[in-house]
Coordinates of C-alpha atoms and ligand atoms in Angstrom, one line a residue:
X1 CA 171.4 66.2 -10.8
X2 CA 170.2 66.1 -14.5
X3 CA 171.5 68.6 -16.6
X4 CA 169.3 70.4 -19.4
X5 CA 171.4 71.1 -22.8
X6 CA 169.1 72.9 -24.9
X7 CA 169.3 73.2 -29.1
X8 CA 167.7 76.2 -30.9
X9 CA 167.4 74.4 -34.6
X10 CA 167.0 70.8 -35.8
X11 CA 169.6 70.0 -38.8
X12 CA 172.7 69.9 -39.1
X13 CA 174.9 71.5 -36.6
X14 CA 171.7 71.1 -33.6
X15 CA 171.1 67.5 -34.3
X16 CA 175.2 66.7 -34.7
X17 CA 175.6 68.1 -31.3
X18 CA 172.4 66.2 -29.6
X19 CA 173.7 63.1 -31.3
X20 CA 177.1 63.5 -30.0
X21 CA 175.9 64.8 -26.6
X22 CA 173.3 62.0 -26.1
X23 CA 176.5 59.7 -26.8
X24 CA 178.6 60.5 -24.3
X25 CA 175.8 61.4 -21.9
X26 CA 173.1 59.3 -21.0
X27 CA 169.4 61.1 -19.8
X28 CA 169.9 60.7 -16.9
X29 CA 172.9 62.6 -16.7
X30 CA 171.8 65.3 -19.6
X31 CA 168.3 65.5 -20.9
X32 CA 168.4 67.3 -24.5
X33 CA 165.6 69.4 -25.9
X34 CA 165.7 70.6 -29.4
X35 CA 163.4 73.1 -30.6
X36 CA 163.1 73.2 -34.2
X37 CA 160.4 75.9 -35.9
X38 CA 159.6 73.5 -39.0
X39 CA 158.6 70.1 -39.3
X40 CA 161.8 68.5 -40.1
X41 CA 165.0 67.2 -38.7
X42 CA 168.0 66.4 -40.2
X43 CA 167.6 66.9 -43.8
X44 CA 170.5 67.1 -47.0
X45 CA 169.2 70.6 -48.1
X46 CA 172.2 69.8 -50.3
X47 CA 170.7 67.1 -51.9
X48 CA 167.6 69.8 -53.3
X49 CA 169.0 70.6 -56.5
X50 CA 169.3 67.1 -57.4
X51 CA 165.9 65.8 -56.3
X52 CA 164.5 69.1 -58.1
X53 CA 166.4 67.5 -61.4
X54 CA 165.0 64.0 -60.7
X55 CA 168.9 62.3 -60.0
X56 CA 167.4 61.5 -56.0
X57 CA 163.5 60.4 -56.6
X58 CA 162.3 61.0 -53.3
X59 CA 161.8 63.3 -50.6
X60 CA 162.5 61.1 -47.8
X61 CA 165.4 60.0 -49.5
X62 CA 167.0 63.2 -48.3
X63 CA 166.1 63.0 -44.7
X64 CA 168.9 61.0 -42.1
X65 CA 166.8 61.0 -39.7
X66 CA 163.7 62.1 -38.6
X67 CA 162.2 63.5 -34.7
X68 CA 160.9 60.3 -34.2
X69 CA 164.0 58.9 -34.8
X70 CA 166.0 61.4 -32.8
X71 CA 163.4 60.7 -29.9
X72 CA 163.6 57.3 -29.8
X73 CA 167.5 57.9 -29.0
X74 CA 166.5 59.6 -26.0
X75 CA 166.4 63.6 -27.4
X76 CA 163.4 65.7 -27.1
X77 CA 162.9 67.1 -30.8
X78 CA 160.1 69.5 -30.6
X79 CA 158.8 70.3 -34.0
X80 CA 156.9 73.5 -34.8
X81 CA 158.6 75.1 -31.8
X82 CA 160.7 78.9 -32.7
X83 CA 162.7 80.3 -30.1
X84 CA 161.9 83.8 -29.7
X85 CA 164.6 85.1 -27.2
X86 CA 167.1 83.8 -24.9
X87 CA 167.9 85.2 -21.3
X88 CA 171.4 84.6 -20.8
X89 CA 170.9 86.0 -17.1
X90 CA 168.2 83.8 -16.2
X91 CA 169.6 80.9 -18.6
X92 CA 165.6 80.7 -20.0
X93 CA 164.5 80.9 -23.6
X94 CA 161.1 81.7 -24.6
X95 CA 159.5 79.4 -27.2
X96 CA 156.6 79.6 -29.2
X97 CA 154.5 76.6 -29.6
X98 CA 153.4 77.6 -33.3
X99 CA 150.8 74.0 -33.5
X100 CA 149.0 74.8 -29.8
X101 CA 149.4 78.8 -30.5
X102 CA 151.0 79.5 -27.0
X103 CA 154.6 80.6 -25.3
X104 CA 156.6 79.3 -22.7
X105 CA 159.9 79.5 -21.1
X106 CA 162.3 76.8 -20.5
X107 CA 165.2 77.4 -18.1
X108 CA 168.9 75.5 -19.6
X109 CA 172.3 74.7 -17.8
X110 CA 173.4 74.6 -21.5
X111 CA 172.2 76.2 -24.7
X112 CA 173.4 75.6 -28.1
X113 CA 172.6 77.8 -31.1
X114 CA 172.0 76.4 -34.3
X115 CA 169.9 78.4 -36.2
X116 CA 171.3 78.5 -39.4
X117 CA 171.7 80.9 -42.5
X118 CA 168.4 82.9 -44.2
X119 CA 168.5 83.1 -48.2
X120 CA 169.2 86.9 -48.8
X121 CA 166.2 88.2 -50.7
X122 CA 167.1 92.2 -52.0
X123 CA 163.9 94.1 -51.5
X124 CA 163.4 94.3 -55.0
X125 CA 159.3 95.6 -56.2
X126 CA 157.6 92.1 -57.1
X127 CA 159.7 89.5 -55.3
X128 CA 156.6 88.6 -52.9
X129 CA 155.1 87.4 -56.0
X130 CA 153.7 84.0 -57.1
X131 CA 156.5 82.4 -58.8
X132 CA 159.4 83.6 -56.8
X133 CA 161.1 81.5 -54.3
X134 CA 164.4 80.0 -52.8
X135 CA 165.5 76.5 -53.0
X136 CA 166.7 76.3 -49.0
X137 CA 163.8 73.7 -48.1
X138 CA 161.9 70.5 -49.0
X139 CA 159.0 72.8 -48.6
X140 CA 160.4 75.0 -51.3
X141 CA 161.0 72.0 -53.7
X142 CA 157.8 71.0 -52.7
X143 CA 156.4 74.4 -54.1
X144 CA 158.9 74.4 -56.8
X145 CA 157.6 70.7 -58.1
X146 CA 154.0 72.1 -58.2
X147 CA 154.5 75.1 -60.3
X148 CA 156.6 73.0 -62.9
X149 CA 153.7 70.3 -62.7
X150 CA 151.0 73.8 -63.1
X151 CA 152.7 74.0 -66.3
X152 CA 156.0 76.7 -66.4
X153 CA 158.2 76.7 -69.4
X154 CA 160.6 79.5 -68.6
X155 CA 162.9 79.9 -65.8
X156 CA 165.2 82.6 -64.5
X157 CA 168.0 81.7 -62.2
X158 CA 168.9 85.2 -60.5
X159 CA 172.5 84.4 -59.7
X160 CA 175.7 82.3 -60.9
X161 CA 176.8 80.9 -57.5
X162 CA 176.9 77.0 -56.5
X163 CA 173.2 77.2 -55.9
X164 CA 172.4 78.8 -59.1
X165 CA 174.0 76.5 -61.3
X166 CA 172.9 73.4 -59.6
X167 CA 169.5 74.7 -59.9
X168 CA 169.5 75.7 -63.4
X169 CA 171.1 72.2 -64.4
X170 CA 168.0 70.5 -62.4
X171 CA 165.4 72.8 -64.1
X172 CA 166.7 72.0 -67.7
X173 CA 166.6 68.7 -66.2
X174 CA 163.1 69.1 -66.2
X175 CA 163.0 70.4 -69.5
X176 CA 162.9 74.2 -68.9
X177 CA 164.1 76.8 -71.1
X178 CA 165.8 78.5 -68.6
X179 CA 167.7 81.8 -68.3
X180 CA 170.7 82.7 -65.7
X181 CA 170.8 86.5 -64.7
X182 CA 174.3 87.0 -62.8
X183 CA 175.4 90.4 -61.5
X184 CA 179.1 89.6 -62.2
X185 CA 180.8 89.3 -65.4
X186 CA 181.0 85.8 -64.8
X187 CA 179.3 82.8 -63.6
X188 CA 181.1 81.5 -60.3
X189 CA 182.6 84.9 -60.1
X190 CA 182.4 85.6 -56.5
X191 CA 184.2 82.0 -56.3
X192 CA 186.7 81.6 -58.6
X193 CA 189.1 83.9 -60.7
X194 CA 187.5 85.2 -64.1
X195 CA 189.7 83.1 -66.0
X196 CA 189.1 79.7 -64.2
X197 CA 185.5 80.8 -64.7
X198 CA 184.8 81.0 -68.4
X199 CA 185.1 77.0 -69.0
X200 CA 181.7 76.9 -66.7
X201 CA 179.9 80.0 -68.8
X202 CA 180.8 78.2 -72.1
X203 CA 179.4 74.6 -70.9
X204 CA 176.6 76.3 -69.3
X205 CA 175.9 78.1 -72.8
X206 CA 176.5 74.7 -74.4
X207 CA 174.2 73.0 -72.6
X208 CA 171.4 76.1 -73.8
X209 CA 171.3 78.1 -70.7
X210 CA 170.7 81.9 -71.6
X211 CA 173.0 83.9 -69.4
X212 CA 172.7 87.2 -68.9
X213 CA 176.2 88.4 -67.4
X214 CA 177.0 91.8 -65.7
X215 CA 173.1 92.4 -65.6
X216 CA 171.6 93.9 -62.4
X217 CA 168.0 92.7 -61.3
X218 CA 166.0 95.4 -60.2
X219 CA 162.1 93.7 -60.0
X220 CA 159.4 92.0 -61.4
X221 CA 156.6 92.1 -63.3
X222 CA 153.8 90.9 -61.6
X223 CA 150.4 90.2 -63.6
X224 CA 147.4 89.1 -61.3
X225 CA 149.9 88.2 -58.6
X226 CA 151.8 85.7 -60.3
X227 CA 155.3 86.8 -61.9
X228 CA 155.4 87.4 -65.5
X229 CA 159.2 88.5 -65.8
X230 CA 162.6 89.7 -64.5
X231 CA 163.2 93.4 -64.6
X232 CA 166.9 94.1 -65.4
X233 CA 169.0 97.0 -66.4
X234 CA 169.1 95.4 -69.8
X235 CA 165.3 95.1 -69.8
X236 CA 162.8 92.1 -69.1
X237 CA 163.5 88.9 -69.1
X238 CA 160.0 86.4 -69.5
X239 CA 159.7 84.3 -66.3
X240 CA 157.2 81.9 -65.1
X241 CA 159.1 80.6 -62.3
X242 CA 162.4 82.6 -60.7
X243 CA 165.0 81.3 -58.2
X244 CA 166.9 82.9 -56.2
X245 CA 169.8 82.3 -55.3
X246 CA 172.0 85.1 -53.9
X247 CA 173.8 83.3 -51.3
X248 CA 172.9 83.5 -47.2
X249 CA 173.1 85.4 -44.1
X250 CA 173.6 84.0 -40.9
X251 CA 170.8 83.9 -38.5
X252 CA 172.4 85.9 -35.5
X253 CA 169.4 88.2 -34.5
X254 CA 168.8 86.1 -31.6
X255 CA 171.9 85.7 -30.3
X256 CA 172.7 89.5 -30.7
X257 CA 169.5 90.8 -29.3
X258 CA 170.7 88.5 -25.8
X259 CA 174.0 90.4 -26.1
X260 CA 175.9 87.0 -27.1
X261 CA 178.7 88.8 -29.8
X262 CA 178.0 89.0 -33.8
X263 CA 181.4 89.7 -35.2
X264 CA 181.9 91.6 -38.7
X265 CA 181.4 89.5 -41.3
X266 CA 177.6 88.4 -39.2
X267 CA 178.0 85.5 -37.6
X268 CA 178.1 84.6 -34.3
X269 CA 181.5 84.9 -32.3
X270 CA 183.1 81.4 -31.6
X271 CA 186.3 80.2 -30.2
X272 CA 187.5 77.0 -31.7
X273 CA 185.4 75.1 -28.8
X274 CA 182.5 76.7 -30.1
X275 CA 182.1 78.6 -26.9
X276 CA 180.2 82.0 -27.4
X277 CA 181.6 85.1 -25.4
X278 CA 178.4 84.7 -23.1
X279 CA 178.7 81.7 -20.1
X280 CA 176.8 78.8 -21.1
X281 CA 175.9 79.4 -24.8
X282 CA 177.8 77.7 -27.7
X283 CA 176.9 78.1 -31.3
X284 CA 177.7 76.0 -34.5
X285 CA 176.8 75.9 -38.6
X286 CA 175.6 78.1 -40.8
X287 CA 175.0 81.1 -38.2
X288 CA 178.4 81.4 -37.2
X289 CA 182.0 83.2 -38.1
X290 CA 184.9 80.8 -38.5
X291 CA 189.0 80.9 -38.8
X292 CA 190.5 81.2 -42.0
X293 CA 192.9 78.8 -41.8
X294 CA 195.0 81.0 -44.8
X295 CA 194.0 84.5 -44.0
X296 CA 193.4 84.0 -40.2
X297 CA 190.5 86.1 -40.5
X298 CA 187.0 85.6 -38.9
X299 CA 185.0 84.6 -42.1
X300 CA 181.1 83.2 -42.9
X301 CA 181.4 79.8 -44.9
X302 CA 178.1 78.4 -44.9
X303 CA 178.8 74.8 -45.7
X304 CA 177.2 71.1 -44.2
X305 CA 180.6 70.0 -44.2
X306 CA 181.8 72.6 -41.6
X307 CA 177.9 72.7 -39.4
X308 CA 178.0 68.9 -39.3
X309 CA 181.4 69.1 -37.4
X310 CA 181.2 72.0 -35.7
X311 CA 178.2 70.6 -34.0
X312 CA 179.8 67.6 -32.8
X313 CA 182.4 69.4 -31.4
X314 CA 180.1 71.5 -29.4
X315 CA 178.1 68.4 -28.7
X316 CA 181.5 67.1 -27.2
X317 CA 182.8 69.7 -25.4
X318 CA 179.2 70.3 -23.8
X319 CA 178.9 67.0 -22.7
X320 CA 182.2 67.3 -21.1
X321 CA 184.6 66.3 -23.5
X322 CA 187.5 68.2 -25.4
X323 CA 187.2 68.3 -29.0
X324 CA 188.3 71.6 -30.9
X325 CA 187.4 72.8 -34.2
X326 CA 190.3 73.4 -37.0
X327 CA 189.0 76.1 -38.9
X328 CA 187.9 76.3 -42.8
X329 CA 189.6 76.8 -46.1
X330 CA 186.7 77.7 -48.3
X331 CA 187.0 74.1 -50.1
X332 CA 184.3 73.8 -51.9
X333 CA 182.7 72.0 -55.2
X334 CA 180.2 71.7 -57.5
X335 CA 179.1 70.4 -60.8
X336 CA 177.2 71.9 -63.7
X337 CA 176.1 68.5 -65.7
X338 CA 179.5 66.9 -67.0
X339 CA 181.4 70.0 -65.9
X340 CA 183.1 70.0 -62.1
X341 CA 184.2 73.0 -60.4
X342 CA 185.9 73.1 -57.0
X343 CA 188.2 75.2 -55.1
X344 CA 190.1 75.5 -51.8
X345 CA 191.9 78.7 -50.1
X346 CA 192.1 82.2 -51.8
X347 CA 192.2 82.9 -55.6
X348 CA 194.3 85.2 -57.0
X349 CA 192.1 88.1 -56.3
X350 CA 191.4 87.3 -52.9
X351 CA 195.1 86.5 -51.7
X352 CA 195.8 89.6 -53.6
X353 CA 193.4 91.9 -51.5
X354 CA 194.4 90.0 -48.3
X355 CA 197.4 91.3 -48.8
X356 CA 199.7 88.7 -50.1
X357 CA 202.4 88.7 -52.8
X358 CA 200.7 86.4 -55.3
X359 CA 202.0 84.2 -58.1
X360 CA 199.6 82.3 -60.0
X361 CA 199.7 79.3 -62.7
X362 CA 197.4 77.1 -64.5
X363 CA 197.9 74.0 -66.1
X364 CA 195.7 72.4 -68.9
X365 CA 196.0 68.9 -68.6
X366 CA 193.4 66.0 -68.6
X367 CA 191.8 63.3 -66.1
X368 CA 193.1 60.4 -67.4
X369 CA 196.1 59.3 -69.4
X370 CA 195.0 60.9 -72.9
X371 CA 195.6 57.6 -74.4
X372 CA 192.6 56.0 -71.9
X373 CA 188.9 56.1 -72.7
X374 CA 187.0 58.6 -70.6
X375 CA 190.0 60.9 -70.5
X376 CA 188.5 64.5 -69.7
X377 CA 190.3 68.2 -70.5
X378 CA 190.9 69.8 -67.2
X379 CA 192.2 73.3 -65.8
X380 CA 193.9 73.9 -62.6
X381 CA 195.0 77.1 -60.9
X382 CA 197.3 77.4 -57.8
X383 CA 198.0 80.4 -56.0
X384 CA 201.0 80.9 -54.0
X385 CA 203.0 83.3 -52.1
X386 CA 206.1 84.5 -53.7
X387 CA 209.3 84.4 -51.6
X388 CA 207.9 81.3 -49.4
X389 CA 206.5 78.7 -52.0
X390 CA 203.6 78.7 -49.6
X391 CA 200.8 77.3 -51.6
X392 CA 197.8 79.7 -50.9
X393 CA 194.8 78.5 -52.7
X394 CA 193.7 76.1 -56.2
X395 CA 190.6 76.2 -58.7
X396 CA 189.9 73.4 -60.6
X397 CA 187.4 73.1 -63.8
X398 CA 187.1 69.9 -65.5
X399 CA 185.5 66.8 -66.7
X400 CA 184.4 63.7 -64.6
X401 CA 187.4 63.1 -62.1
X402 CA 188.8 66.5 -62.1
X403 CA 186.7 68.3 -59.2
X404 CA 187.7 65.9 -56.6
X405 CA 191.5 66.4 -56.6
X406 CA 190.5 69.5 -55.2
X407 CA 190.7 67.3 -52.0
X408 CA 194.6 66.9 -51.9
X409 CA 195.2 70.2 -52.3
X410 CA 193.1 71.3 -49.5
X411 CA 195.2 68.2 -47.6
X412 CA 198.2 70.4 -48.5
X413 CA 196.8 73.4 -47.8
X414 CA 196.0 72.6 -44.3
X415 CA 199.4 71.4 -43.4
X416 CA 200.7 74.9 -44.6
X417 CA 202.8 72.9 -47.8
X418 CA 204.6 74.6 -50.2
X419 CA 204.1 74.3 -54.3
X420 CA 207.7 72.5 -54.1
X421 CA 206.4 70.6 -51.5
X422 CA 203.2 69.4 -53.4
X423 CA 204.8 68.9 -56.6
X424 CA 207.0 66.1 -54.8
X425 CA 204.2 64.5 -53.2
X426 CA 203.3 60.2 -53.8
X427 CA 200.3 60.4 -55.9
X428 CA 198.6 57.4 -57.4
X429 CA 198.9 56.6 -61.1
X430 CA 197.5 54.3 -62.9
X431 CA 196.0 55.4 -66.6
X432 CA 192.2 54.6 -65.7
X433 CA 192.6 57.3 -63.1
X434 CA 195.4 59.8 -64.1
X435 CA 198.1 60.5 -66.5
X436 CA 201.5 59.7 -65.0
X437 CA 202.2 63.2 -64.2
X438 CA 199.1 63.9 -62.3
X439 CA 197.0 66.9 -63.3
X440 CA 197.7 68.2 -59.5
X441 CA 201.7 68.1 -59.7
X442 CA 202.0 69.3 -62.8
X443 CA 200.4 72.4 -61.3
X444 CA 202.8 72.5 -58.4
X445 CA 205.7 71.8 -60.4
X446 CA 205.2 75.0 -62.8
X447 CA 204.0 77.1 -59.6
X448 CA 207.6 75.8 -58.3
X449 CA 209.2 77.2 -60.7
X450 CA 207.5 80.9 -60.5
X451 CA 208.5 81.2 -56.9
Ligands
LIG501 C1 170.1 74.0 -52.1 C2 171.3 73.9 -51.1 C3 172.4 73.2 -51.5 C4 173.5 73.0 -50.7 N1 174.6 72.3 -51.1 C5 175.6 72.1 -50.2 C6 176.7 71.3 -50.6 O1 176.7 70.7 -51.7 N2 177.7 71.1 -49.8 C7 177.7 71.7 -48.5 O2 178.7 71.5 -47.7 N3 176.7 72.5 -48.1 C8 175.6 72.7 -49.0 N4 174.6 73.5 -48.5 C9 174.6 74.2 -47.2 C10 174.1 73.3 -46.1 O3 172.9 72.7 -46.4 C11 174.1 74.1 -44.8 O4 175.4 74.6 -44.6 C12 173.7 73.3 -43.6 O5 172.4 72.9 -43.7 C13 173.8 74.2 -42.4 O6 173.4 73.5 -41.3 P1 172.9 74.3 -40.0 O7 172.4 73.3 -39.0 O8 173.9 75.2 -39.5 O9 171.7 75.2 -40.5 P2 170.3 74.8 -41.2 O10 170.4 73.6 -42.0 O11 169.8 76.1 -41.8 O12 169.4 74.5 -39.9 C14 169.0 75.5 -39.0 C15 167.6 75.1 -38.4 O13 167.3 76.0 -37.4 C16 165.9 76.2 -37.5 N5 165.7 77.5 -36.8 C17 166.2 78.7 -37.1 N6 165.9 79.6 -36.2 C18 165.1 79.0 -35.3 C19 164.4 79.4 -34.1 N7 164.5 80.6 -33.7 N8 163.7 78.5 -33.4 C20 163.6 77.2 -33.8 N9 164.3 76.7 -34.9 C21 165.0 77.6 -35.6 C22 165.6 76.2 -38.9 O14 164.2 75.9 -39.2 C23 166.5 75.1 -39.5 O15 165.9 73.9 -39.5 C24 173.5 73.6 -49.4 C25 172.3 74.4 -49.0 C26 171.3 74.5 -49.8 C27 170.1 75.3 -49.4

């Protein structure tokens, strides 16, 4: 008999897990219906900031794949459709048709939740205002787009995290005068270390970002219901436009209101098969918790990287198959024009508060061999645990070629190496690409010899 696997959410981890599903199931085995409450599947909401600074010129460019597409490989995509509640009892989940205005319930052998993270918007007076948005959609760059073309000059960025800063390089991009507003003493400071993090203030700052550090938001002015400014501590800051963007929460509500387990940190509970605690109900992406693979702690790391695998995990597993997910490590990068910033594991201050015995070192050293054209200053930090050598975490800040090496030392991380071990390790040299110590053992050598 033909199995129903349903999907509540159309991007990443939902459409992953169709994909996968539909592979190793054909329709008549497993029909798959998605339900997806806006009119797009599978999008690169990470490609946004750079289609909002003009480096990607179209829309469509950011789109894999769309229903159509998805339906014509034999899955059900049903646009414009929210799920409103799930019955784990009955195994139904009510949907509303938003286009035809009218509910129904559908009835699943398997459901899969993949609902994603909501910006987190403070309820600060003003910020329903004209002006004030997100940049979590192609509908929001959409909006964004038609209030730069209506003629704003001045921008506020509220908040120095990954989002932030590729938004406020896209809108100078555009030719904005544009203003950052971080609550932190630092941009990046909820993701790297205050020290790795001054090289990005003083490039943003170079590059003629205003930034207004350790300042509190508390509202907006709103004239005629458009936004006129950004009400801070330190007084007002002239807006036309303001972004936010204060990181996400997982959208769990669902899931907790049919009893399937939210853990602590918001997400929903998974084991590394992406099995909820309820029969029958898996979860992947953005709205779940995941392992640390450092701390071992149940942890919210709202990344493509991890929803794009996670759901083809689920997808396999569902569809019969064994596939388990590994956990995360934070890795992460980002880029604010010719500056690169990436990190893996804990900082300092985070190993520190998980409880580790911390030693840190950082290394100035440069992409290239200095002798080479191109060659570009860069910082690494490693953090590892005294005693052991275990390394526990690394922040890099750099020029073109730096932010990727961020990549073997998540590799090490992963396999639980030591500094000593890392600063052994065959890495390639040639002086286009490195100098002939690289950058990366260097940093393992001196950490090496703190243990
Ligand atoms: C501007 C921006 C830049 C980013 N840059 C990066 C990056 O560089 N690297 C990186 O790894 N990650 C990045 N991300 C994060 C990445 O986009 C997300 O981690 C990823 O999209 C998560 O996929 P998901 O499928 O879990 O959730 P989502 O992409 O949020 O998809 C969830 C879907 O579920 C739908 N939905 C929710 N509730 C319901 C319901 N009740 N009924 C029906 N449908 C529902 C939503 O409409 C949505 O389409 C970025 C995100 C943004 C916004």
């Amino acid at each position: 008999m033909t199995q129903r696997l349903v999907i509540i959410g159309g991007d990443a981890a939902g459409m992953s897990a169709a994909s996968q599903a539909r592979r190793a199931k054909s329709a008549g085995e497993l029909e798959i219906v998605v339900f997806e409450r806006s009119t797009r599947t599978s999008y690169a909401a990470c490609g946004l900031p750079y289609l909002l600074g003009g480096f990607v010129k179209s829309p469509d460019a950011l789109i894999a794949r769309t229903p159509e597409q998805h339906r014509a490989k034999g899955i059900d995509v049903r646009t414009r459709h929210e799920v409103t509640a799930i019955d784990a009892k009955a195994r139904t989940v009510t949907v509303s048709d938003l286009s035809a205005g009218r509910d129904f319930t559908l009835h699943y052998d398997e459901l899969l939740i993949g609902t994603g993270a909501s910006g987190i918007l403070p309820p600060w007076p003003g910020i329903e205002a004209k002006g004030v948005l997100q940049l979590r959609t192609l509908d929001d760059a959409a909006r964004l787009d038609a209030l730069l073309d209506a003629g704003a000059r001045r921008a506020v960025v509220v908040g120095a995290g990954y989002i932030g800063l590729e938004v406020a390089e896209g809108l100078l991009e555009r030719g904005l005068d544009v203003t950052v507003v971080e609550r932190l003493d630092a941009p990046m400071g909820a993701v790297l270390d205050a020290d790795m993090a001054g090289g990005v203030a003083d490039a943003m700052r170079a590059a003629g970002v205003t930034l207004r550090l350790g300042t509190a938001v508390t509202g907006f002015t709103v004239v005629g219901g458009r936004v006129t400014a950004v009400e801070t501590a330190a007084g007002p800051v002239g807006a036309d436009i303001v972004v936010i963007g204060l990181g996400v929460r997982p959208n769990a509500e669902l899931a907790r209101a049919a009893g399937v387990g939210v853990g602590e940190a918001g997400g929903i509970v998974v084991d590394d098969h992406l099995r909820t605690d309820t029969p029958h109900i898996w979860a992947a992406g953005d709205c779940v918790e995941s392992r640390h693979r450092v701390t071992g702690r149940s942890v919210v790391v709202a990344l493509g990287t991890h929803a794009n695998k996670q759901g083809r995990v689920a997808g396999t597993n569902i569809a019969g198959g064994n596939a388990s997910f590994g956990g995360v490590l934070g890795t992460a990068i980002t880029r604010f024009q010719g500056v690169e910033i990436a990190r893996t594991g804990l900082t300092e201050r985070e190993a520190t508060a998980a409880g580790f015995d911390a030693v840190a070192v950082t290394t100035e050293s440069s992409s290239r061999a200095h002798y080479y054209p191109g060659a570009e200053p860069m910082t690494i930090k490693l953090v590892a645990e005294r005693g052991t050598g275990r390394l526990l975490g690394a922040q890099i800040v750099g020029g073109t070629g730096a932010g990727k090496r961020i990549d073997v030392l998540a590799t090490a991380l992963w396999c639980e190496m030591t500094v000593a071990e890392v600063a052994g390790m065959d890495l390639s040299y040639a002086p286009p690409f490195s100098p002939v110590w690289d950058p990366v053992l260097l940093a393992a050598g001196k950490a090496a010899s703190r243990i």
